[in-house]
Amino acid sequence: MTSDQIWQPLVEQLARGQRAGRKAEFWLRDDDAVEPTPALDRLLDLTGEFAVPVTLAVIPAVTDEKLVARLDEAPHATVAIHGWAHRNHAPEDQKKQELGPHRPREAVLDDLARGLSHITGLHGARAVPMLVPPWNRIDAGLVSDLGSIGFAALSVYGPPKPASLPVINSNVDIMDWHGTRGCRDHGLLVQAIAAQLQHAFDGGEPVGLLTHHLVHDESAWLFLEGLFTVTAQTEACAWLPIRTLIGRSAGSGK
């Protein structure tokens, strides 16, 4: 299958949306940033080239001013709070979780409040008070307290569930975590994006792309470049900043 054939389902979906007067909306979240690396440089250069806003979920406990200095050169990047230390507290026979029921509730909330304060203190206006739980998991009983410690939104993976604050989820992960641990098959990814786009046209959420720059193989970078190229070829497509989505969700009461 040629590259053009791989991307054809998305090209056709974008064209259908344009004929119907619908704007295709995307947003990008990249997890586990800590410090400047060649992989982060590549992500920021690629997203900058295509004017794609990127939300970096940064691990508060292990980041410092070095990342601040790098992002000063990347005005299209915003920073969210990726838990506290990305440390698993679940038993070995359970799925990994930092923000689960395995510690006292107050201790978990204290960590999150500390993480929000640290990231905001470092990054100022670049920081967005959105929590991205490590491994995309959080104890449901904690969510109602997030607003009281300063969070304005929550982002995990999959269809959003009703919550006491805006939920802006990623819904297409480019990585094959349970197989090769590299990029997923490009054709399957294009099909997943086209399906999510149809869902968005039907009143669902925008396409929320999830990436992890530190573990990308070359196939992942090629996929991102291809996606950005395809979406740049039509004016009926927009990559949205996370603040736009939070504001929209808060305004709709979702």
CSV table of C-alpha atoms in Angstrom, one decimal:
chain,number,residue,atom,x,y,z
A,1,MET,CA,0.0,0.0,0.0
A,2,THR,CA,1.4,3.4,-1.0
A,3,SER,CA,1.6,6.4,1.4
A,4,ASP,CA,-1.3,8.1,-0.6
A,5,GLN,CA,-3.4,5.0,-0.2
A,6,ILE,CA,-2.8,4.9,3.5
A,7,TRP,CA,-3.9,8.4,4.0
A,8,GLN,CA,-6.9,8.3,1.6
A,9,PRO,CA,-9.6,7.5,4.3
A,10,LEU,CA,-8.6,10.6,6.2
A,11,VAL,CA,-8.4,12.7,3.0
A,12,GLU,CA,-11.9,11.6,2.1
A,13,GLN,CA,-13.3,12.2,5.6
A,14,LEU,CA,-11.9,15.7,5.6
A,15,ALA,CA,-13.4,16.3,2.2
A,16,ARG,CA,-16.8,15.1,3.3
A,17,GLY,CA,-16.7,17.4,6.3
A,18,GLN,CA,-15.7,20.3,4.1
A,19,ARG,CA,-18.5,19.7,1.7
A,20,ALA,CA,-20.9,19.7,4.7
A,21,GLY,CA,-19.5,22.9,6.1
A,22,ARG,CA,-17.9,21.2,9.1
A,23,LYS,CA,-14.5,22.1,10.5
A,24,ALA,CA,-12.3,19.1,11.4
A,25,GLU,CA,-10.8,19.7,14.8
A,26,PHE,CA,-7.7,18.1,16.3
A,27,TRP,CA,-5.6,18.6,19.4
A,28,LEU,CA,-2.3,17.1,20.5
A,29,ARG,CA,-1.2,15.9,23.9
A,30,ASP,CA,2.3,14.5,24.5
A,31,ASP,CA,3.1,12.9,27.8
A,32,ASP,CA,6.2,12.5,30.1
A,33,ALA,CA,8.2,15.6,29.3
A,34,VAL,CA,10.8,16.4,32.0
A,35,GLU,CA,13.8,18.1,30.4
A,36,PRO,CA,15.2,19.1,27.0
A,37,THR,CA,16.2,16.1,24.9
A,38,PRO,CA,16.8,15.5,21.2
A,39,ALA,CA,13.4,13.8,21.0
A,40,LEU,CA,11.7,16.9,22.5
A,41,ASP,CA,13.5,19.1,20.1
A,42,ARG,CA,12.2,17.0,17.3
A,43,LEU,CA,8.6,17.2,18.5
A,44,LEU,CA,8.8,21.0,19.1
A,45,ASP,CA,10.4,21.5,15.7
A,46,LEU,CA,7.9,19.4,13.9
A,47,THR,CA,4.8,20.9,15.6
A,48,GLY,CA,6.3,24.4,15.1
A,49,GLU,CA,6.8,23.8,11.4
A,50,PHE,CA,3.1,23.0,11.0
A,51,ALA,CA,1.8,25.5,13.6
A,52,VAL,CA,0.3,22.7,15.6
A,53,PRO,CA,-0.2,23.6,19.3
A,54,VAL,CA,1.1,20.9,21.6
A,55,THR,CA,0.2,20.3,25.3
A,56,LEU,CA,3.1,18.7,27.1
A,57,ALA,CA,2.2,16.7,30.2
A,58,VAL,CA,5.2,17.4,32.4
A,59,ILE,CA,6.1,15.4,35.5
A,60,PRO,CA,6.5,18.0,38.3
A,61,ALA,CA,8.7,16.2,40.7
A,62,VAL,CA,11.6,15.8,38.3
A,63,THR,CA,11.5,18.9,36.1
A,64,ASP,CA,13.2,22.3,36.5
A,65,GLU,CA,14.3,25.5,34.8
A,66,LYS,CA,16.1,23.7,32.0
A,67,LEU,CA,12.7,22.8,30.4
A,68,VAL,CA,11.5,26.4,31.0
A,69,ALA,CA,14.4,27.8,29.0
A,70,ARG,CA,13.7,25.3,26.1
A,71,LEU,CA,10.0,26.1,25.9
A,72,ASP,CA,10.7,29.8,25.9
A,73,GLU,CA,11.7,29.1,22.3
A,74,ALA,CA,8.5,27.2,21.6
A,75,PRO,CA,5.5,29.6,22.0
A,76,HIS,CA,3.1,26.9,20.5
A,77,ALA,CA,3.7,24.6,23.5
A,78,THR,CA,1.7,24.7,26.7
A,79,VAL,CA,2.3,22.7,29.9
A,80,ALA,CA,-0.1,20.5,31.9
A,81,ILE,CA,0.5,18.6,35.1
A,82,HIS,CA,1.4,14.9,34.8
A,83,GLY,CA,0.6,13.7,38.3
A,84,TRP,CA,3.5,14.3,40.7
A,85,ALA,CA,6.3,11.9,40.2
A,86,HIS,CA,4.8,9.3,37.8
A,87,ARG,CA,5.4,6.7,40.5
A,88,ASN,CA,3.3,3.5,40.8
A,89,HIS,CA,1.7,2.9,44.1
A,90,ALA,CA,-0.5,0.0,43.1
A,91,PRO,CA,0.3,-3.7,44.0
A,92,GLU,CA,2.1,-5.8,41.4
A,93,ASP,CA,-1.1,-7.6,40.5
A,94,GLN,CA,-3.0,-4.4,39.6
A,95,LYS,CA,-2.6,-1.9,36.8
A,96,LYS,CA,-0.1,0.9,37.5
A,97,GLN,CA,-1.5,3.9,39.2
A,98,GLU,CA,-0.1,6.9,41.0
A,99,LEU,CA,-3.4,8.5,41.8
A,100,GLY,CA,-5.3,5.5,43.0
A,101,PRO,CA,-6.9,4.5,46.3
A,102,HIS,CA,-3.6,3.0,47.5
A,103,ARG,CA,-2.6,6.0,49.7
A,104,PRO,CA,-4.4,8.3,51.9
A,105,ARG,CA,-6.6,10.7,50.0
A,106,GLU,CA,-5.0,13.7,51.6
A,107,ALA,CA,-1.5,12.6,50.6
A,108,VAL,CA,-2.5,12.2,47.0
A,109,LEU,CA,-4.2,15.6,46.9
A,110,ASP,CA,-1.2,17.2,48.6
A,111,ASP,CA,1.0,15.8,45.9
A,112,LEU,CA,-1.2,17.1,43.1
A,113,ALA,CA,-1.5,20.6,44.7
A,114,ARG,CA,2.3,20.6,45.0
A,115,GLY,CA,2.7,19.6,41.4
A,116,LEU,CA,0.3,22.3,40.2
A,117,SER,CA,2.2,24.9,42.2
A,118,HIS,CA,5.6,23.8,41.0
A,119,ILE,CA,4.6,23.7,37.3
A,120,THR,CA,2.8,27.1,37.5
A,121,GLY,CA,5.7,28.6,39.4
A,122,LEU,CA,8.1,27.5,36.7
A,123,HIS,CA,6.1,28.1,33.6
A,124,GLY,CA,3.8,30.9,34.5
A,125,ALA,CA,1.3,31.7,31.7
A,126,ARG,CA,2.5,28.7,29.7
A,127,ALA,CA,1.1,26.4,32.4
A,128,VAL,CA,-2.5,25.1,32.1
A,129,PRO,CA,-4.2,23.9,35.3
A,130,MET,CA,-5.1,20.6,33.7
A,131,LEU,CA,-4.3,17.3,35.3
A,132,VAL,CA,-3.1,14.4,33.2
A,133,PRO,CA,-2.9,11.4,35.5
A,134,PRO,CA,0.0,9.0,34.9
A,135,TRP,CA,-1.0,5.9,33.0
A,136,ASN,CA,-4.3,7.8,32.3
A,137,ARG,CA,-5.8,6.5,35.6
A,138,ILE,CA,-7.2,8.3,38.6
A,139,ASP,CA,-9.4,7.2,41.5
A,140,ALA,CA,-12.9,8.4,40.7
A,141,GLY,CA,-13.3,9.6,44.2
A,142,LEU,CA,-10.5,12.2,43.8
A,143,VAL,CA,-11.9,13.9,40.8
A,144,SER,CA,-14.5,15.9,42.7
A,145,ASP,CA,-11.7,17.5,44.8
A,146,LEU,CA,-9.5,18.6,41.9
A,147,GLY,CA,-11.3,22.0,41.5
A,148,SER,CA,-10.8,22.8,45.2
A,149,ILE,CA,-7.0,22.5,44.8
A,150,GLY,CA,-6.8,24.7,41.6
A,151,PHE,CA,-7.3,22.4,38.7
A,152,ALA,CA,-9.6,23.6,35.8
A,153,ALA,CA,-9.6,20.4,33.7
A,154,LEU,CA,-8.8,16.7,33.6
A,155,SER,CA,-7.4,14.7,30.7
A,156,VAL,CA,-7.2,10.9,30.5
A,157,TYR,CA,-7.7,8.6,27.5
A,158,GLY,CA,-10.9,7.4,25.9
A,159,PRO,CA,-14.5,8.6,25.9
A,160,PRO,CA,-15.1,11.3,28.6
A,161,LYS,CA,-17.1,10.6,31.6
A,162,PRO,CA,-19.2,13.2,33.4
A,163,ALA,CA,-17.2,15.0,36.1
A,164,SER,CA,-17.2,18.1,38.2
A,165,LEU,CA,-14.8,19.9,35.9
A,166,PRO,CA,-14.1,19.9,32.2
A,167,VAL,CA,-12.8,16.6,30.8
A,168,ILE,CA,-10.7,16.9,27.6
A,169,ASN,CA,-9.6,13.4,26.7
A,170,SER,CA,-7.2,12.0,24.2
A,171,ASN,CA,-8.8,9.3,22.0
A,172,VAL,CA,-6.2,8.2,19.5
A,173,ASP,CA,-2.8,6.9,20.8
A,174,ILE,CA,-0.2,6.4,18.2
A,175,MET,CA,1.9,3.9,20.2
A,176,ASP,CA,1.5,0.1,20.2
A,177,TRP,CA,2.0,-0.4,23.9
A,178,HIS,CA,0.9,-4.0,24.0
A,179,GLY,CA,2.8,-5.2,20.9
A,180,THR,CA,5.9,-3.7,19.3
A,181,ARG,CA,6.0,-0.7,21.7
A,182,GLY,CA,6.7,1.3,18.6
A,183,CYS,CA,4.2,3.2,16.4
A,184,ARG,CA,1.0,1.5,15.5
A,185,ASP,CA,0.3,0.5,11.9
A,186,HIS,CA,-0.2,3.7,9.9
A,187,GLY,CA,-3.2,2.4,8.1
A,188,LEU,CA,-5.0,1.4,11.3
A,189,LEU,CA,-4.1,4.7,12.8
A,190,VAL,CA,-5.6,6.6,9.9
A,191,GLN,CA,-8.8,4.5,10.1
A,192,ALA,CA,-9.0,5.3,13.9
A,193,ILE,CA,-8.6,9.0,13.2
A,194,ALA,CA,-11.1,9.0,10.4
A,195,ALA,CA,-13.6,7.2,12.7
A,196,GLN,CA,-13.0,9.7,15.5
A,197,LEU,CA,-13.4,12.5,13.1
A,198,GLN,CA,-16.8,11.1,12.0
A,199,HIS,CA,-17.8,10.9,15.7
A,200,ALA,CA,-16.8,14.5,16.1
A,201,PHE,CA,-18.9,15.5,13.1
A,202,ASP,CA,-21.8,13.7,14.7
A,203,GLY,CA,-21.4,15.8,17.9
A,204,GLY,CA,-18.7,14.1,19.7
A,205,GLU,CA,-15.2,15.2,20.8
A,206,PRO,CA,-12.5,16.4,18.6
A,207,VAL,CA,-9.7,14.1,17.6
A,208,GLY,CA,-7.3,14.1,20.6
A,209,LEU,CA,-4.0,12.7,19.5
A,210,LEU,CA,-1.7,11.2,22.2
A,211,THR,CA,2.0,10.9,21.7
A,212,HIS,CA,5.1,10.1,23.9
A,213,HIS,CA,8.1,11.7,22.3
A,214,LEU,CA,10.6,9.9,24.5
A,215,VAL,CA,9.8,6.5,23.1
A,216,HIS,CA,9.0,7.3,19.5
A,217,ASP,CA,10.6,5.2,16.8
A,218,GLU,CA,11.1,6.5,13.3
A,219,SER,CA,7.7,5.2,12.2
A,220,ALA,CA,6.1,7.4,14.8
A,221,TRP,CA,7.8,10.5,13.6
A,222,LEU,CA,7.0,9.7,10.0
A,223,PHE,CA,3.3,9.2,10.9
A,224,LEU,CA,3.1,12.6,12.7
A,225,GLU,CA,4.7,14.3,9.7
A,226,GLY,CA,2.3,12.7,7.4
A,227,LEU,CA,-0.7,13.6,9.5
A,228,PHE,CA,0.4,17.2,9.9
A,229,THR,CA,1.0,17.4,6.1
A,230,VAL,CA,-2.5,16.0,5.3
A,231,THR,CA,-4.3,18.3,7.8
A,232,ALA,CA,-2.4,21.3,6.5
A,233,GLN,CA,-3.7,20.8,3.0
A,234,THR,CA,-7.3,22.0,3.8
A,235,GLU,CA,-8.6,25.1,5.4
A,236,ALA,CA,-11.5,23.1,6.9
A,237,CYS,CA,-9.1,21.7,9.5
A,238,ALA,CA,-7.8,23.2,12.8
A,239,TRP,CA,-5.4,22.1,15.5
A,240,LEU,CA,-6.8,23.7,18.6
A,241,PRO,CA,-4.9,25.0,21.7
A,242,ILE,CA,-5.9,23.2,24.9
A,243,ARG,CA,-7.2,26.5,26.4
A,244,THR,CA,-9.8,26.7,23.6
A,245,LEU,CA,-11.1,23.3,24.5
A,246,ILE,CA,-11.2,23.9,28.2
A,247,GLY,CA,-13.0,27.2,27.7
A,248,ARG,CA,-15.5,25.6,25.4
A,249,SER,CA,-16.1,22.7,27.7
A,250,ALA,CA,-16.5,24.9,30.8
A,251,GLY,CA,-18.9,27.1,28.8
A,252,SER,CA,-21.1,24.2,27.9
A,253,GLY,CA,-21.2,22.9,31.4
A,254,LYS,CA,-19.6,19.5,30.4
